[in-house]
XYZ file of C-alpha atoms in Angstrom:
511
model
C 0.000 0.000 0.000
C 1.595 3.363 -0.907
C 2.718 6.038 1.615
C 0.377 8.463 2.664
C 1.510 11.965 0.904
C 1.756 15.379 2.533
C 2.050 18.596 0.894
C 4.411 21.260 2.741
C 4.465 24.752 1.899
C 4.573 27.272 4.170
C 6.095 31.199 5.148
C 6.280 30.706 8.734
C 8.995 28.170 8.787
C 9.326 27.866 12.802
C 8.942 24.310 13.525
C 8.273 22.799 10.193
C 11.982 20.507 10.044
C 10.867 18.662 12.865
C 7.326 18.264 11.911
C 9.097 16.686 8.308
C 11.203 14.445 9.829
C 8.112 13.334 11.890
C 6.013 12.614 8.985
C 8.870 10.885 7.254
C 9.154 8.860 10.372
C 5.349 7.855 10.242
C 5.377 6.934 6.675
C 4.405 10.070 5.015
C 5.956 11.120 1.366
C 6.685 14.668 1.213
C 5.417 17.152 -1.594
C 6.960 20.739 -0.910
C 7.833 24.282 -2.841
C 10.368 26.909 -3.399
C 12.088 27.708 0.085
C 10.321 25.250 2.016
C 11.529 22.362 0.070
C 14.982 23.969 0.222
C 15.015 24.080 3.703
C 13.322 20.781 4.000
C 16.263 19.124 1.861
C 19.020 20.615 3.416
C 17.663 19.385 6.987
C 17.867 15.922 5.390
C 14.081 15.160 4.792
C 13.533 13.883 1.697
C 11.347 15.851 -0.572
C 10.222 16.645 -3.987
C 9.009 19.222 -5.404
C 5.941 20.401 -7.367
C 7.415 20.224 -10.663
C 8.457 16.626 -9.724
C 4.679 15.981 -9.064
C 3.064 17.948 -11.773
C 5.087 17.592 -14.884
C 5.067 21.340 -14.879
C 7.466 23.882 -14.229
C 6.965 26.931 -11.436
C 5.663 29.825 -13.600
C 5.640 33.518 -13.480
C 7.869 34.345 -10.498
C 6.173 31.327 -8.702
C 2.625 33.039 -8.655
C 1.833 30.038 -10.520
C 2.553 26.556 -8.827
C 0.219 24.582 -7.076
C -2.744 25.628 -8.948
C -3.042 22.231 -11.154
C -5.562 19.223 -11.171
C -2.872 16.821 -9.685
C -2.584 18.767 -6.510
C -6.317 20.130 -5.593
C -7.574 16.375 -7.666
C -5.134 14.964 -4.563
C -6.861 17.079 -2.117
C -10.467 17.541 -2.834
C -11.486 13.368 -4.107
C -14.056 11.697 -1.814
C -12.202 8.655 -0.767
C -15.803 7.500 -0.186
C -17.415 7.871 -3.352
C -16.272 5.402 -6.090
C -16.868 7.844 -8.765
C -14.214 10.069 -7.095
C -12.015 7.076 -6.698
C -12.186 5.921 -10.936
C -11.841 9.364 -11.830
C -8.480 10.036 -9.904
C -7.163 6.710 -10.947
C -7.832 7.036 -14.684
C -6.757 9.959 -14.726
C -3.072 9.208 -12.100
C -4.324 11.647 -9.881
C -2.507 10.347 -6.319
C -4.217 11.520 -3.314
C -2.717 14.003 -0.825
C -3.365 13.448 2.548
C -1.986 15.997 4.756
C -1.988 19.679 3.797
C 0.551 21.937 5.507
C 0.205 25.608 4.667
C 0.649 29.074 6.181
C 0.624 32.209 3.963
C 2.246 35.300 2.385
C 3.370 37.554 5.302
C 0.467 40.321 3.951
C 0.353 41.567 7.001
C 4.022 41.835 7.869
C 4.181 43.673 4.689
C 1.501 46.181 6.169
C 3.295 46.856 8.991
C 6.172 47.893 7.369
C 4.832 49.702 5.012
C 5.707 48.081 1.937
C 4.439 49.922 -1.368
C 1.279 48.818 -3.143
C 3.804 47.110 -5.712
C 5.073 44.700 -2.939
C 1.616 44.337 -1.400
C -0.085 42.561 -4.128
C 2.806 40.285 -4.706
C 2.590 39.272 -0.946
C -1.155 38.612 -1.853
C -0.932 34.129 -1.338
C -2.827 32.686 -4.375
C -2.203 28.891 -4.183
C -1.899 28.768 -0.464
C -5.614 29.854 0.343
C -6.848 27.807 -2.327
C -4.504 24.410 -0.910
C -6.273 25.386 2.205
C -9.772 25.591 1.685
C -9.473 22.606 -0.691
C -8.542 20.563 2.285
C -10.338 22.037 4.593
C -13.427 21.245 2.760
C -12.627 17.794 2.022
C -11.007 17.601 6.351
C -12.985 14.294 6.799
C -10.284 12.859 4.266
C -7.546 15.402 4.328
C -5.803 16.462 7.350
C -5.535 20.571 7.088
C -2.695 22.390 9.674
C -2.364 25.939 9.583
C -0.558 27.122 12.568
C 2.767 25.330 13.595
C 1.645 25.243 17.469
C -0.880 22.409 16.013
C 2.564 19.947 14.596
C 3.390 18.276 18.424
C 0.178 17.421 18.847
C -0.732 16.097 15.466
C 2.469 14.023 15.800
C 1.449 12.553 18.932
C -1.970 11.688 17.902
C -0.924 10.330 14.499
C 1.628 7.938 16.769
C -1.181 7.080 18.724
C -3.597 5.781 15.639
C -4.420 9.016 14.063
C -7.140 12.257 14.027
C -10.543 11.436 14.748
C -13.078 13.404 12.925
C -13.393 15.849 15.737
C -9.995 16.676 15.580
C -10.281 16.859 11.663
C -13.258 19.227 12.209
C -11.424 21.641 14.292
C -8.279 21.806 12.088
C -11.035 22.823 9.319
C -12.396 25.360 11.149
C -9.360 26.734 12.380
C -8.004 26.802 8.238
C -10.773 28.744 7.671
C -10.527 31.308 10.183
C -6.922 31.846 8.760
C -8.199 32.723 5.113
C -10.945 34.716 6.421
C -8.717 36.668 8.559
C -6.152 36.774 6.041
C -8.885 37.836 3.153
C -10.166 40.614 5.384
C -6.513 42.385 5.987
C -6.388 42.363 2.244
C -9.795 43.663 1.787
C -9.434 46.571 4.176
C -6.366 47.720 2.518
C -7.463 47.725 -0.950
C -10.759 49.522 0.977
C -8.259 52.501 1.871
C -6.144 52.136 -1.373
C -10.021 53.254 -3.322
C -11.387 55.333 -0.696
C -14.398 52.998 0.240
C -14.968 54.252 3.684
C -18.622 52.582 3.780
C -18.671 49.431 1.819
C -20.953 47.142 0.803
C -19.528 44.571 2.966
C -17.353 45.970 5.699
C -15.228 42.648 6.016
C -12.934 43.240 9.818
C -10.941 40.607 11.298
C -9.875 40.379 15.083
C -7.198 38.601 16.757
C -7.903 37.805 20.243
C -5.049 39.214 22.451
C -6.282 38.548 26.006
C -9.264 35.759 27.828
C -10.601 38.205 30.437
C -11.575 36.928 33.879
C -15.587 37.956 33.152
C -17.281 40.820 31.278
C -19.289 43.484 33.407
C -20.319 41.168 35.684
C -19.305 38.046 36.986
C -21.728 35.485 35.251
C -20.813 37.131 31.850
C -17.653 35.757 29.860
C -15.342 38.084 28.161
C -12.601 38.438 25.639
C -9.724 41.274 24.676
C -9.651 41.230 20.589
C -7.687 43.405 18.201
C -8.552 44.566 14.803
C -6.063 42.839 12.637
C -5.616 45.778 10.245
C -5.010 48.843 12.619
C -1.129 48.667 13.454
C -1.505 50.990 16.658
C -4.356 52.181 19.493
C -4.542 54.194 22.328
C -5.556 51.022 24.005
C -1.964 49.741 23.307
C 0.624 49.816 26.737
C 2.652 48.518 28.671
C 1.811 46.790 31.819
C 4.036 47.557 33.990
C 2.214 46.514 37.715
C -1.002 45.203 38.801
C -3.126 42.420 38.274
C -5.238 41.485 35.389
C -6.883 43.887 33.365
C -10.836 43.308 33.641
C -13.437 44.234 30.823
C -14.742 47.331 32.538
C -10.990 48.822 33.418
C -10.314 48.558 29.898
C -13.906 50.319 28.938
C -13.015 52.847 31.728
C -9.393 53.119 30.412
C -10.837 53.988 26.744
C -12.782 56.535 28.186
C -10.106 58.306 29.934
C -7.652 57.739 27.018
C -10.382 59.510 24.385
C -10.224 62.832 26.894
C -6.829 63.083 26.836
C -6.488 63.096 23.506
C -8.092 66.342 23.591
C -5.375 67.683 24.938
C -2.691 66.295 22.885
C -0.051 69.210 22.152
C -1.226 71.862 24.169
C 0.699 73.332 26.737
C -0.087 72.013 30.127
C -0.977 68.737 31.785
C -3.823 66.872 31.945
C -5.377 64.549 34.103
C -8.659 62.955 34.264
C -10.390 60.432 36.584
C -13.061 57.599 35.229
C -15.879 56.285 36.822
C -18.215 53.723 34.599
C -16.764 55.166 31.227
C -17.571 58.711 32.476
C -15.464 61.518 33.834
C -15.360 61.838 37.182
C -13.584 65.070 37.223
C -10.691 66.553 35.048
C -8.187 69.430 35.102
C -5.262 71.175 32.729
C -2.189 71.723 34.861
C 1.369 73.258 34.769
C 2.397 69.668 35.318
C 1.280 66.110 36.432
C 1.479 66.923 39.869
C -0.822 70.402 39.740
C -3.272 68.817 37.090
C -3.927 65.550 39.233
C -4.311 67.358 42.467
C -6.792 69.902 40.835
C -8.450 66.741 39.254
C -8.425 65.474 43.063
C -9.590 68.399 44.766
C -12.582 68.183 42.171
C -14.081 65.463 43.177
C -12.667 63.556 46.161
C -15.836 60.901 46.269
C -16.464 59.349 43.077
C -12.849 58.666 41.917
C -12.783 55.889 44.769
C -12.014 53.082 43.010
C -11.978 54.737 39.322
C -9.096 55.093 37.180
C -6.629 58.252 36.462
C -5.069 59.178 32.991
C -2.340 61.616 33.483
C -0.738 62.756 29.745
C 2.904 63.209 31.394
C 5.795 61.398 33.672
C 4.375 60.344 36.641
C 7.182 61.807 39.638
C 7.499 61.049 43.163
C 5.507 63.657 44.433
C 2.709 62.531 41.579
C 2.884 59.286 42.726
C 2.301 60.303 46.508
C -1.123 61.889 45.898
C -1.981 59.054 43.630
C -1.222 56.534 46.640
C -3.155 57.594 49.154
C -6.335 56.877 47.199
C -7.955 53.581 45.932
C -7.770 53.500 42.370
C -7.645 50.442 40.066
C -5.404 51.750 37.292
C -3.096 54.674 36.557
C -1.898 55.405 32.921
C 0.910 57.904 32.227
C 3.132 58.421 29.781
C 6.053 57.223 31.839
C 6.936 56.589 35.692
C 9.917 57.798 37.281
C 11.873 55.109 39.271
C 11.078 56.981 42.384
C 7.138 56.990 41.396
C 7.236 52.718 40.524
C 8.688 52.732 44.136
C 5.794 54.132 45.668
C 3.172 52.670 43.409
C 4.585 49.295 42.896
C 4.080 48.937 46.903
C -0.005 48.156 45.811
C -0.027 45.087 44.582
C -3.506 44.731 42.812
C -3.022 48.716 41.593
C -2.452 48.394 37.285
C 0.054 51.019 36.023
C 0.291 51.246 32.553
C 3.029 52.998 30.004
C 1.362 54.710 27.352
C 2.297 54.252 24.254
C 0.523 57.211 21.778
C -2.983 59.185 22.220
C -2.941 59.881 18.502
C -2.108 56.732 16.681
C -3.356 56.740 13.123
C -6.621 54.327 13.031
C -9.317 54.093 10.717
C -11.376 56.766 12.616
C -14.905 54.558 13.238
C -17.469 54.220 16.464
C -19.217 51.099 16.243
C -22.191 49.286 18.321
C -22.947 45.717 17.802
C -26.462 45.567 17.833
C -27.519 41.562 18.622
C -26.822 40.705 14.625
C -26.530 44.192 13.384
C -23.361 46.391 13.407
C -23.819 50.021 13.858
C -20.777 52.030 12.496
C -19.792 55.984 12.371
C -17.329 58.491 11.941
C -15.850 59.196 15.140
C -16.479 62.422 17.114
C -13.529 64.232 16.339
C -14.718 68.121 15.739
C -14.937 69.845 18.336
C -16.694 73.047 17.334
C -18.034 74.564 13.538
C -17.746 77.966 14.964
C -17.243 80.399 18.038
C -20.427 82.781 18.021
C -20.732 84.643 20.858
C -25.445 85.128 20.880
C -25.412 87.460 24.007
C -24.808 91.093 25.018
C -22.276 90.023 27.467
C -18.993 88.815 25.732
C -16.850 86.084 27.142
C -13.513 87.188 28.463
C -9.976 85.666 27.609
C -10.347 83.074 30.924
C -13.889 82.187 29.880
C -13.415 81.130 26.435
C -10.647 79.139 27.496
C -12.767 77.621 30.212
C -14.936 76.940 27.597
C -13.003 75.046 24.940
C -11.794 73.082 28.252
C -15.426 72.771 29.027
C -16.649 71.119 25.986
C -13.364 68.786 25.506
C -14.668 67.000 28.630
C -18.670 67.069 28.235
C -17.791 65.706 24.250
C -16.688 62.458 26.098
C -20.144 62.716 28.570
C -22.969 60.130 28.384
C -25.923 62.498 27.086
C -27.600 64.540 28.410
C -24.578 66.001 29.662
C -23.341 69.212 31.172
C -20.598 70.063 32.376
C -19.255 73.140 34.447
C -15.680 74.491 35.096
C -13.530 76.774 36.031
C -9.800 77.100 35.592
C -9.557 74.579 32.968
C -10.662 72.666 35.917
C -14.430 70.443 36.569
C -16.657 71.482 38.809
C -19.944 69.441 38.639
C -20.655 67.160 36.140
C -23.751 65.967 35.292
C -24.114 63.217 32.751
C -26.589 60.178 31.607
C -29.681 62.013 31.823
C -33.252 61.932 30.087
C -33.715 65.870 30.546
C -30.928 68.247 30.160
C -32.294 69.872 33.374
C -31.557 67.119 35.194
C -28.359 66.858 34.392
C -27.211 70.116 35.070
C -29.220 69.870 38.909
C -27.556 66.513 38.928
C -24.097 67.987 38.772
C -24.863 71.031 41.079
C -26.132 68.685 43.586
C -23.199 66.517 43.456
C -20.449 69.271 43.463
C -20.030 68.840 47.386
C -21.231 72.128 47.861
C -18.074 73.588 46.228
C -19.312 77.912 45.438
C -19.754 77.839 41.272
C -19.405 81.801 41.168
C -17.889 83.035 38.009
C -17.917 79.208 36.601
C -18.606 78.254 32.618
C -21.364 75.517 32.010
C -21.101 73.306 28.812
C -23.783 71.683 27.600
C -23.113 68.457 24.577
C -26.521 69.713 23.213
C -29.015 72.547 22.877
C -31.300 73.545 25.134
C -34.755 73.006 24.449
C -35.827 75.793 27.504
C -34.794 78.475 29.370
C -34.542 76.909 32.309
C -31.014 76.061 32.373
C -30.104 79.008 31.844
C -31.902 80.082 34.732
C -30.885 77.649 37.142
C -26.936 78.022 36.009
C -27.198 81.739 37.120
C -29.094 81.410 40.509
C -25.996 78.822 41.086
C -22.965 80.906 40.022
C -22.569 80.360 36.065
C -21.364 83.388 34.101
C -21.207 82.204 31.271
C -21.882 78.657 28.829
C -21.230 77.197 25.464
C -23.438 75.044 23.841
C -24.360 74.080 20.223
C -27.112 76.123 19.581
C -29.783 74.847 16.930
C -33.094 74.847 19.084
C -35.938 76.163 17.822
C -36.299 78.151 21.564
C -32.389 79.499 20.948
C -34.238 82.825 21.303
C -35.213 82.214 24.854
C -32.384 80.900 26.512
C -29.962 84.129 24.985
C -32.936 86.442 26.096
C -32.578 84.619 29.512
C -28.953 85.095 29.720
C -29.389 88.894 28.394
C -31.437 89.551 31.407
C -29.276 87.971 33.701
C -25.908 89.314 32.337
C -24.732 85.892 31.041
C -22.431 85.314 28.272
C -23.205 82.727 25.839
C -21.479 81.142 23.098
C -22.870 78.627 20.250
C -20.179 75.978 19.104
C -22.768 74.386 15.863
C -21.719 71.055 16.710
C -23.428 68.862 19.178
C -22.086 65.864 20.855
C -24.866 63.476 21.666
C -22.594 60.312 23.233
C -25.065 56.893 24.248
């Protein structure tokens, strides 16, 4: 009875000599290409090549090789269906049992920025094809993709060979590969034309971390990355702490996306999260100013929240930052003297940032139970600066304001926000009324005085009542959109009561 026959071709090499000689050693002919065969022959395991199989030469610059009827005839014939069988055999088709294929390094080539030239010749023709041919015929044909799969094959086939379970998974697992590796491709040639809503928005993610649980306990989680996007914000160094949970990376996003605001402006900032929502924030001369204003904002709610500083964390930084409960601190950097102090919590995460403003792909998405809800991302922060009132904003208070809306952008709505400083003072988000949330946030300011503070408001308001209410607690002036059809109200309001008012044109409804 003749040898069972194994095809080898594959980019990632790691591994693949010892899983030859293994095969040899269980019987197994070897088929192999280019490099691999090469490599293969040099190691001592005997080999031939394509041509040796097919009759027919490697063609143009090897795009051409294992694309013939005596390979994917090998692969693909139901050993179970006579038919199959008499065709093969009149024809000297002799099966291939084993396929062993990884692909073009596409993405490597991505990452490095390779021109378009280079690209599509690092587009795999034959190997995808090899693949799904076997993976579609897996009850007959054993598939393996990934080179942490060759031990284990090896054992098993010592130990009588796959069962169809096994077969099954090694199918499923090909598959994944092409997908993945079709969807890279896809999404480049998507920038390459300018398709920025397609028809089929093909994205591929590779799962980087198993999380203890999602929100809550009884829910299972999972860290993925998109395949395509080469950096994040989300992307660190862990450099203390335990595990990183699902909400501490939600609540980590959250902080990350308001300090990106403040990316190349002069100052420090510093915000604290609470449930994906600013607890309180603050622009400083440096880390240890900005946190302690952030502090002094709001000493209550950043119990057990996390802290985003945009700077070196230093000794005297880190101090402050100890003496409260907090699950995670991210910073740029940490001075030795800081990891002392820090390091001494032993649950407490610090991360190393590694860029607010890495170049993605720009999009805000919701998975919707089967649907897939997908956006630009809320990057403009105002269309205009119009000042609607009598009273015009000083110098301070326009700052204030840009400050203001930076943070109440990044607010659940309804969501208003008031500072002072370039520092928060109440914050009110998550409501169903926009009055609400402004007597939200001056209730839970800790009685702190609001005279001569600037509200911001992520929307218009519909009345005049918050206009109202702002001035009886302090407010002297606010920036908002603007658009209502009762716009005249609320700058007659602030008229009357000496307010200053400015309308932005751009709303930043955030659910």
């Amino acid at each position: 009875m003749a040898n069972k026959r194994a095809l080898i071709s594959v980019t990632d090499k790691s591994g693949i000599v010892e899983f030859g000689k293994s095969l040899v050693e269980l019987g197994f002919d070897i088929i192999s290409t280019g490099n691999t065969h090469r490599i293969l022959r040099e190691a001592g395991v005997d080999a031939i090549t394509i041509d040796e199989l097919t009759g027919f030469p490697e063609i143009l610059d090897g795009r051409v090789k294992t694309l013939n009827p005596l390979v994917h005839g090998g692969i693909l014939y139901r050993r179970d269906v006579q038919e199959h069988v008499d065709t093969v055999e009149k024809l000297s088709i002799k099966s291939i049992d084993m396929v062993v294929v990884n692909l073009y390094n596409f993405e490597g080539c991505l990452r490095s920025g390779a021109p378009m030239e280079e690209m599509i010749e690092n587009i795999d023709i034959g190997g995808p094809s090899m693949i799904r041919s076997a993976a579609k015929n897996y009850k007959d044909v054993i598939v393996v993709t990934d080179p942490s799969d060759y031990d284990g094959i090896v054992e098993k086939l010592k130990g009588g060979g796959l069962s169809q379970e096994d077969r099954l998974m090694l199918s499923y697992k090909a598959y994944s590969l092409t997908g993945h590796y079709d969807s890279i491709i896809s999404n480049y040639f998507m920038d390459v034309v300018g398709d920025r809503y397609p028809r089929y928005f093909n994205m591929s993610f590779e799962k980087e971390d198993e999380l203890r649980y999602g929100e809550n306990p009884h829910q299972a989680a999972g860290l993925y990355k998109e395949s395509y996007i080469q950096n994040t914000k989300l992307d660190f160094e862990q450099l203390h702490g335990k595990q990183l949970s699902f909400n501490n990376i939600n609540d980590l996003n959250a902080a990350l996306e308001i300090l990106a605001e403040f990316e190349g402006e002069e100052g420090v900032a510093s915000v604290a999260i609470k449930h994906a929502n600013p607890c309180s924030a603050a622009v400083g001369a440096d880390a240890f100013e900005s946190f302690k204003k952030t502090y002094e904002a709001d000493k209550v709610s950043i119990f057990g929240g996390i802290v985003g500083i945009n700077s070196v964390v230093d000794g005297n930084t880190a101090q402050v930052l100890s003496e409260i409960f907090l699950e995670i601190i991210a910073a740029y950097d940490f001075t030795p003297e800081a990891l002392e102090i820090l390091t001494k919590k032993k649950n407490l995460r610090i991360l190393k940032l590694k860029s607010l403003t890495p170049k993605t792909r720009g999009y805000d998405m919701k998975y919707l139970d089967g649907k897939l809800l997908v956006q630009d991302k809320d990057q403009v922060l105002l269309e205009k600066i119009q000042t609607v009132t009598k009273a015009e904003p000083s110098k301070a208070q326009m700052d204030d304001m840009m400050f203001g809306m930076k943070i109440v952008k990044h607010m659940k709505s309804n969501a208003i926000a008031i500072v002072k400083d370039k520092t928060t003072l109440a914050l009110g988000p998550g409501q169903t009324s926009r009055i609400w949330a402004l007597e939200n946030a001056v209730a839970n300011n800790e009685g702190k005085s609001l005279e001569g503070s600037v509200l911001a408001s992520d929307a218009f308001f519909p009345f005049d009542d918050c206009v109202k209410f702002a001035a009886k607690s302090g407010v002297k002036a606010m920036v908002q959109p603007g658009g209502s059809v009762n716009d005249e109200d609320s700058i007659k309001a602030c008229d009357e009561l000496g307010i200053a008012m400015v309308f932005t044109g751009i709303r930043h409804f955030k659910h």
